Every structure is written in structure tokens, then in C-alpha cells.
CSV table of C-alpha atoms in Angstrom, one decimal:
chain,number,residue,atom,x,y,z
A,1,UNK,CA,-26.4,-41.1,-35.9
A,2,UNK,CA,-26.8,-42.1,-39.6
A,3,UNK,CA,-24.4,-43.6,-42.0
A,4,UNK,CA,-24.6,-42.3,-45.6
A,5,UNK,CA,-23.0,-43.2,-49.0
A,6,UNK,CA,-21.2,-40.9,-51.2
A,7,UNK,CA,-24.5,-39.6,-53.2
A,8,UNK,CA,-25.5,-38.3,-49.6
A,9,UNK,CA,-27.8,-41.2,-49.1
A,10,UNK,CA,-28.8,-43.4,-45.7
A,11,UNK,CA,-27.2,-46.1,-45.9
A,12,UNK,CA,-28.5,-47.4,-42.1
A,13,UNK,CA,-31.6,-46.7,-40.4
A,14,UNK,CA,-31.2,-43.3,-38.0
A,15,UNK,CA,-29.8,-45.0,-34.7
A,16,UNK,CA,-30.9,-42.7,-31.8
A,17,UNK,CA,-29.8,-41.6,-28.3
A,18,UNK,CA,-31.2,-44.0,-26.8
A,19,UNK,CA,-30.2,-46.8,-28.7
A,20,UNK,CA,-28.0,-49.4,-26.1
A,21,UNK,CA,-26.1,-52.1,-28.6
A,22,UNK,CA,-22.8,-50.9,-27.0
A,23,UNK,CA,-23.5,-52.4,-23.7
A,24,UNK,CA,-23.9,-55.6,-24.3
A,25,UNK,CA,-20.9,-58.3,-23.7
A,26,UNK,CA,-18.9,-54.9,-21.6
A,27,UNK,CA,-17.9,-53.4,-25.0
A,28,UNK,CA,-18.1,-49.6,-24.3
A,29,UNK,CA,-16.1,-50.5,-20.7
A,30,UNK,CA,-13.7,-52.1,-23.2
A,31,UNK,CA,-14.0,-49.0,-25.1
A,32,UNK,CA,-13.7,-46.5,-22.8
A,33,UNK,CA,-9.8,-48.3,-21.3
A,34,UNK,CA,-9.0,-47.8,-24.9
A,35,UNK,CA,-9.5,-45.0,-25.9
A,36,UNK,CA,-10.2,-42.7,-22.4
A,37,UNK,CA,-12.5,-41.0,-24.1
A,38,UNK,CA,-15.2,-41.1,-21.7
A,39,UNK,CA,-18.4,-42.1,-23.6
A,40,UNK,CA,-21.7,-43.2,-22.9
A,41,UNK,CA,-24.4,-45.3,-24.4
A,42,UNK,CA,-26.2,-43.2,-27.2
A,43,UNK,CA,-22.8,-41.2,-27.7
A,44,UNK,CA,-22.5,-41.2,-31.6
A,45,UNK,CA,-18.7,-42.8,-31.4
A,46,UNK,CA,-19.5,-45.4,-28.9
A,47,UNK,CA,-22.6,-46.3,-31.3
A,48,UNK,CA,-20.4,-46.4,-34.3
A,49,UNK,CA,-17.5,-47.9,-32.7
A,50,UNK,CA,-19.8,-51.0,-31.9
A,51,UNK,CA,-20.8,-50.9,-35.9
A,52,UNK,CA,-17.7,-51.1,-37.0
A,53,UNK,CA,-16.5,-53.7,-34.8
A,54,UNK,CA,-19.4,-56.1,-35.1
A,55,UNK,CA,-19.0,-55.0,-38.9
A,56,UNK,CA,-22.6,-53.7,-39.3
A,57,UNK,CA,-21.1,-50.3,-41.2
A,58,UNK,CA,-21.8,-51.0,-45.3
A,59,UNK,CA,-19.4,-51.0,-47.6
A,60,UNK,CA,-20.3,-47.6,-49.6
A,61,UNK,CA,-20.4,-45.7,-46.0
A,62,UNK,CA,-18.9,-42.7,-47.2
A,63,UNK,CA,-19.3,-40.5,-43.6
A,64,UNK,CA,-21.5,-40.2,-40.8
A,65,UNK,CA,-23.5,-37.4,-39.3
A,66,UNK,CA,-26.9,-36.6,-37.4
A,67,UNK,CA,-29.9,-36.2,-38.7
A,68,UNK,CA,-29.9,-32.4,-37.6
A,69,UNK,CA,-27.0,-31.9,-39.8
A,70,UNK,CA,-27.7,-34.0,-42.9
A,71,UNK,CA,-30.7,-31.8,-42.5
A,72,UNK,CA,-28.8,-28.7,-43.3
A,73,UNK,CA,-26.8,-30.1,-46.0
A,74,UNK,CA,-29.8,-31.3,-48.1
A,75,UNK,CA,-31.5,-27.5,-47.2
A,76,UNK,CA,-28.8,-25.7,-48.4
A,77,UNK,CA,-27.5,-28.3,-50.8
A,78,UNK,CA,-24.1,-28.8,-49.5
A,79,UNK,CA,-21.6,-31.1,-50.9
A,80,UNK,CA,-21.0,-33.1,-47.7
A,81,UNK,CA,-22.6,-32.7,-44.4
A,82,UNK,CA,-21.2,-30.3,-42.0
A,83,UNK,CA,-21.5,-30.1,-38.0
A,84,UNK,CA,-22.1,-27.7,-35.3
A,85,UNK,CA,-19.9,-27.7,-32.3
A,86,UNK,CA,-22.9,-28.0,-30.4
A,87,UNK,CA,-23.8,-31.0,-31.7
A,88,UNK,CA,-20.6,-32.9,-30.9
A,89,UNK,CA,-21.4,-33.2,-27.0
A,90,UNK,CA,-24.1,-35.6,-28.7
A,91,UNK,CA,-21.0,-37.6,-30.4
A,92,UNK,CA,-18.0,-38.2,-27.7
A,93,UNK,CA,-14.3,-37.2,-28.8
A,94,UNK,CA,-14.4,-33.9,-29.1
A,95,UNK,CA,-11.9,-31.1,-28.1
A,96,UNK,CA,-14.1,-27.7,-27.6
A,97,UNK,CA,-11.1,-26.0,-26.8
A,98,UNK,CA,-9.5,-26.5,-30.5
A,99,UNK,CA,-12.6,-27.1,-31.8
A,100,UNK,CA,-11.7,-30.6,-33.5
A,101,UNK,CA,-12.2,-33.8,-33.1
A,102,UNK,CA,-10.0,-35.7,-30.6
A,103,UNK,CA,-8.7,-38.0,-33.4
A,104,UNK,CA,-6.3,-40.1,-31.6
A,105,UNK,CA,-9.6,-41.3,-29.0
A,106,UNK,CA,-11.4,-41.9,-32.8
A,107,UNK,CA,-8.5,-44.1,-34.1
A,108,UNK,CA,-8.0,-46.1,-31.3
A,109,UNK,CA,-12.0,-46.8,-31.3
A,110,UNK,CA,-11.6,-48.4,-34.8
A,111,UNK,CA,-13.4,-45.7,-36.5
A,112,UNK,CA,-12.3,-44.1,-40.0
A,113,UNK,CA,-11.3,-40.3,-38.7
A,114,UNK,CA,-12.6,-39.1,-42.5
A,115,UNK,CA,-16.3,-40.1,-41.6
A,116,UNK,CA,-16.7,-37.7,-38.8
A,117,UNK,CA,-18.4,-34.8,-40.2
A,118,UNK,CA,-16.2,-31.4,-41.1
A,119,UNK,CA,-16.9,-29.2,-38.0
A,120,UNK,CA,-17.8,-25.2,-38.3
A,121,UNK,CA,-17.5,-22.3,-36.1
A,122,UNK,CA,-20.7,-21.8,-33.8
A,123,UNK,CA,-23.2,-19.8,-35.6
A,124,UNK,CA,-21.7,-19.6,-39.2
A,125,UNK,CA,-24.4,-19.6,-41.4
A,126,UNK,CA,-24.5,-23.4,-42.8
A,127,UNK,CA,-25.2,-21.9,-46.6
A,128,UNK,CA,-28.5,-20.4,-48.6
A,129,UNK,CA,-31.6,-22.5,-48.9
A,130,UNK,CA,-31.3,-24.0,-51.9
A,131,UNK,CA,-34.2,-22.9,-54.6
A,132,UNK,CA,-36.4,-26.0,-54.8
A,133,UNK,CA,-36.5,-26.3,-51.3
A,134,UNK,CA,-37.4,-22.5,-50.4
A,135,UNK,CA,-40.4,-22.8,-53.4
A,136,UNK,CA,-41.4,-26.4,-51.8
A,137,UNK,CA,-41.3,-24.8,-48.4
A,138,UNK,CA,-43.1,-21.9,-49.6
A,139,UNK,CA,-40.3,-19.3,-48.9
A,140,UNK,CA,-39.1,-17.7,-52.1
A,141,UNK,CA,-40.6,-14.5,-50.7
A,142,UNK,CA,-38.0,-14.3,-48.0
A,143,UNK,CA,-35.1,-15.0,-50.5
A,144,UNK,CA,-35.7,-12.5,-53.1
A,145,UNK,CA,-32.0,-13.4,-54.8
A,146,UNK,CA,-33.9,-16.9,-55.5
A,147,UNK,CA,-37.2,-15.2,-57.2
A,148,UNK,CA,-36.7,-15.4,-60.8
């Protein structure tokens, strides 16, 4: 989990699935009672709900994503990070049948729904690697259209 500002710069350190802060003082049990989401310690939504509850989200927070999503967004120079559905289970409140977030559960958790990443269809390319990254990584040979 990383919180980002509008410029896609991290405004918090990376928080991994090993984080246990939402277990303090029965927070996770109360959160699950409120949301009905069946969250576990380390799920992105549980950690994010704790950060919101404890007022530890920086004022310029624009969105929350996994480090994988941030990397893809930067490599492809996307305007906003996107998330593949295969990563959503690590966050919690996701409806796989409809390929969307469980917005009522997110709202009950006290998290702004707009902080959650846009879900794309599984397997759809996120975009082309940006020329600067292709050059820096030595992959221009693999992308003839970028060789100018």
C-alpha cells in the first residue's frame, strides 16, 4: 500500500502485507462488524481504514495503490495508476462477479471511495512502456516504434 498525491508521488512510506497496526485495540474486529467485508490484518483496506481512523493520511493524499500498480503506471506514464483484478484480493472489499470495488463497505470503513484504484480488465495491457524507460532499461530494440 502506498498513498500518493496528484503528482503520483508517495506521501507515505510503503506499507506491506505484514503490517499489523489494524489489530490494535480491536480495530479490525470493529471494522469487520461495520463493513461486513471479512478483512484481515495486512489487507490494504484494513490498513487504509486504520490510517484514516488515526488521522495519519497526509492532507494531499489523492489515491492509494499497490507498489506494483505504481510501477506499471510510471513505466507506462499513465495519468493515474490502475489495478488488475488479480491484485484486488489483497485489499479486501472487491466484488469479482462485477469487477468492481464494494463501495458501500469502503464507505462504511470511512475511506474515500475515490482513493481506490480504477480496476481494469484482467490481462489487458496497461499501455506501452514510455520511451525514457525503454531507453534507460535498454529495451529500445524491442520497441521499434520508440526508436526515433
